[in-house]
Tab-separated table of C-alpha atoms in Angstrom:
chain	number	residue	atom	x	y	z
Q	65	UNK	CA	114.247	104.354	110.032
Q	66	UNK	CA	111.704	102.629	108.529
Q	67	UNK	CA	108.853	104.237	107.031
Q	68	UNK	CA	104.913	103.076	108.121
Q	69	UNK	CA	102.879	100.677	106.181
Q	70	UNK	CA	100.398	102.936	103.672
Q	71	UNK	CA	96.988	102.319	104.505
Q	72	UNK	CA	94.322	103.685	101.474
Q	73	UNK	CA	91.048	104.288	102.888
Q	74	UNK	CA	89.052	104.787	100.502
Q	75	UNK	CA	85.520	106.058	101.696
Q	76	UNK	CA	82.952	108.895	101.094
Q	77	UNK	CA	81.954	110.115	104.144
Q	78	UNK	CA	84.164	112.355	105.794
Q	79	UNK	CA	83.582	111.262	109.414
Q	80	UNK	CA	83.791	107.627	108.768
Q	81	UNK	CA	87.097	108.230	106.866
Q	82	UNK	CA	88.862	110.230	109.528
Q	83	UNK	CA	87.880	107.357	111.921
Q	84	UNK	CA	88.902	104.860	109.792
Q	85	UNK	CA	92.118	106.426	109.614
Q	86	UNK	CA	92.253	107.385	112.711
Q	87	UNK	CA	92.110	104.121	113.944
Q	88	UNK	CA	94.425	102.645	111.198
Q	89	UNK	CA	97.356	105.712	112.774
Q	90	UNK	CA	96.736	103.605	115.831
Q	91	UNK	CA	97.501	100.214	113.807
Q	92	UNK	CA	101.001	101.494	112.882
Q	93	UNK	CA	99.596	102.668	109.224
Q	94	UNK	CA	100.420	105.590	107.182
Q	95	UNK	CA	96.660	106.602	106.299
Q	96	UNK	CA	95.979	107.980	102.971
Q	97	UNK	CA	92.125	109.431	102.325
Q	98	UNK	CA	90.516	109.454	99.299
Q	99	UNK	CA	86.959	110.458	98.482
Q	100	UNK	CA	86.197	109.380	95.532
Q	101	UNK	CA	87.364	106.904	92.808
Q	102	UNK	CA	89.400	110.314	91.303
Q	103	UNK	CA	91.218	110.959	94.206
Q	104	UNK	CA	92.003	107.142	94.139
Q	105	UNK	CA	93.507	106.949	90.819
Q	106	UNK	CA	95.593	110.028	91.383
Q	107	UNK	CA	96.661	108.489	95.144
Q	108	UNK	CA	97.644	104.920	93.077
Q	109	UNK	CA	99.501	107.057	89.860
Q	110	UNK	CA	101.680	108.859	93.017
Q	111	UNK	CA	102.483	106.630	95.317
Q	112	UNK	CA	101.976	102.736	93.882
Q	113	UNK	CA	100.610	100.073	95.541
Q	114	UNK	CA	99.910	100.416	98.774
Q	115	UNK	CA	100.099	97.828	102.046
Q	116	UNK	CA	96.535	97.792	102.228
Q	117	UNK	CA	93.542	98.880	101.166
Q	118	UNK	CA	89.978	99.495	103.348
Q	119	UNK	CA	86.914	100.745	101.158
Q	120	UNK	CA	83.622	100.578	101.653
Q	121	UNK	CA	81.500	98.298	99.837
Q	122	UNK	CA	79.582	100.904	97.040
Q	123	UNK	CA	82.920	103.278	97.007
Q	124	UNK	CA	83.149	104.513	93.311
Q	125	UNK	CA	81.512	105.428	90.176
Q	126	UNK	CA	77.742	104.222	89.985
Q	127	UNK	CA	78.482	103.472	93.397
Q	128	UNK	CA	77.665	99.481	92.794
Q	129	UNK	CA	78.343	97.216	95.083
Q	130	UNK	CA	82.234	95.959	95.291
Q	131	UNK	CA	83.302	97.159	91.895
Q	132	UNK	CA	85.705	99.313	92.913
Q	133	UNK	CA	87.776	96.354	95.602
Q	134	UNK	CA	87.188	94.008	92.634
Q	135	UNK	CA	88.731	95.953	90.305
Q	136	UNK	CA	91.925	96.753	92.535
Q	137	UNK	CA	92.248	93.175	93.895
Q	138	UNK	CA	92.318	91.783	90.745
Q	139	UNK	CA	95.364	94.654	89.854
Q	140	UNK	CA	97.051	93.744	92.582
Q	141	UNK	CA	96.620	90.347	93.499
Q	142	UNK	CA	98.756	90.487	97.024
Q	143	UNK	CA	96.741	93.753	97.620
Q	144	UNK	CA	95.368	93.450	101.229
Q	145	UNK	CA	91.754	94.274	101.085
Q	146	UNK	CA	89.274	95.047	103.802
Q	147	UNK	CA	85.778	95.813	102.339
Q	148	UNK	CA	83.345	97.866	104.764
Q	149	UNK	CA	80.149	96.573	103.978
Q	150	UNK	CA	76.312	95.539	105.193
Q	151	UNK	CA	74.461	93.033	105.376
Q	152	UNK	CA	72.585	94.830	102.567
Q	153	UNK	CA	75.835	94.334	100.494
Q	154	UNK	CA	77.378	90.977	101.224
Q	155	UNK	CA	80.462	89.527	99.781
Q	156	UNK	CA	79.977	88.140	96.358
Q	157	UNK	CA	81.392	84.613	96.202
Q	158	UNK	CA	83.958	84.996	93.872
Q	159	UNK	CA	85.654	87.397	96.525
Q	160	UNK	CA	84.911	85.743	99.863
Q	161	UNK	CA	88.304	83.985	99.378
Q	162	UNK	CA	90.097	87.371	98.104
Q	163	UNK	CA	88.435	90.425	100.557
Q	164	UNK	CA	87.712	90.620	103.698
Q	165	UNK	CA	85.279	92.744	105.609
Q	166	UNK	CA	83.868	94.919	108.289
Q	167	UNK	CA	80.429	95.254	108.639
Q	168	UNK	CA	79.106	98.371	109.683
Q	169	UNK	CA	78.642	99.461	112.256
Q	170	UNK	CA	81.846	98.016	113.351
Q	171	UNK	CA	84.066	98.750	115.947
Q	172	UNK	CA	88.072	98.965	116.166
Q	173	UNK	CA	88.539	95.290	116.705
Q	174	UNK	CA	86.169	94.826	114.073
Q	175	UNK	CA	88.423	96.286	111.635
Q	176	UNK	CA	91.487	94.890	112.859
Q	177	UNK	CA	90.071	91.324	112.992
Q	178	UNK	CA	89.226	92.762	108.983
Q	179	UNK	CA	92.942	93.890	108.527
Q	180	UNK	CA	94.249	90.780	110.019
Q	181	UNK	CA	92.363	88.507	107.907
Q	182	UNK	CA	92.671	90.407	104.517
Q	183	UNK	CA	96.899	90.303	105.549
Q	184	UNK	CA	96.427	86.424	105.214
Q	185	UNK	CA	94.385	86.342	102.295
Q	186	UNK	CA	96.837	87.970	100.312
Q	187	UNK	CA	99.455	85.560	101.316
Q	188	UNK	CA	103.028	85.242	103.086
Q	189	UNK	CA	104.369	88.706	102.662
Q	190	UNK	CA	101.625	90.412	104.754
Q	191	UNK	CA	101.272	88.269	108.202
């Protein structure tokens, strides 16, 4: 039997996690929450890279826009990545070819639109 895709939402507020992962479950993913950039690194040491990351957009130390995504894209090139951001935070340029993104408030097609186009981004493997 094979085992579910791993999903790592990584996100700070409770609520918006459990939906997120919620709504990943309903995807066909294997959510994994994590709270803060910590959590993360223990989550990555344990289990590896995982079939896709969704974050939101200041997730991480300093909490600066897209540091954290950039930082794990760029470790893991084929890593698909789904930024959730606003319009207060938009995509820098040099990952508008590498991220995508769900802008909040968003709804479940929202995100899967995100997931969808974040599984092409990181090529072949993940369509």
């Amino acid at each position: 039997m094979d085992s579910a895709p791993v999903a790592l939402v990584a996100e700070g507020d409770r609520v918006l996690a459990e939906t997120l992962a919620d709504s990943l479950e309903v995807m066909g993913f294997d959510p994994v929450v994590v709270r803060n950039e910590g959590a993360a690194k223990r989550v990555l040491d344990d289990i590896g890279e995982p079939d896709l990351l969704v974050c939101d957009a200041v997730f991480g130390k300093g909490r600066q826009p897209f540091v954290f995504a950039r930082k794990e894209a760029l470790q893991a090139p084929r890593l698909p990545v789904v930024v959730t951001t606003t319009p207060e935070a938009p995509t820098p340029a040099d990952l508008r070819g590498r991220v995508s993104t769900a802008e909040k408030p968003f709804g479940k097609v929202d995100l899967q639109e995100g997931v969808i186009g974040a599984r092409k981004k990181a090529g072949p493997n993940h369509t």
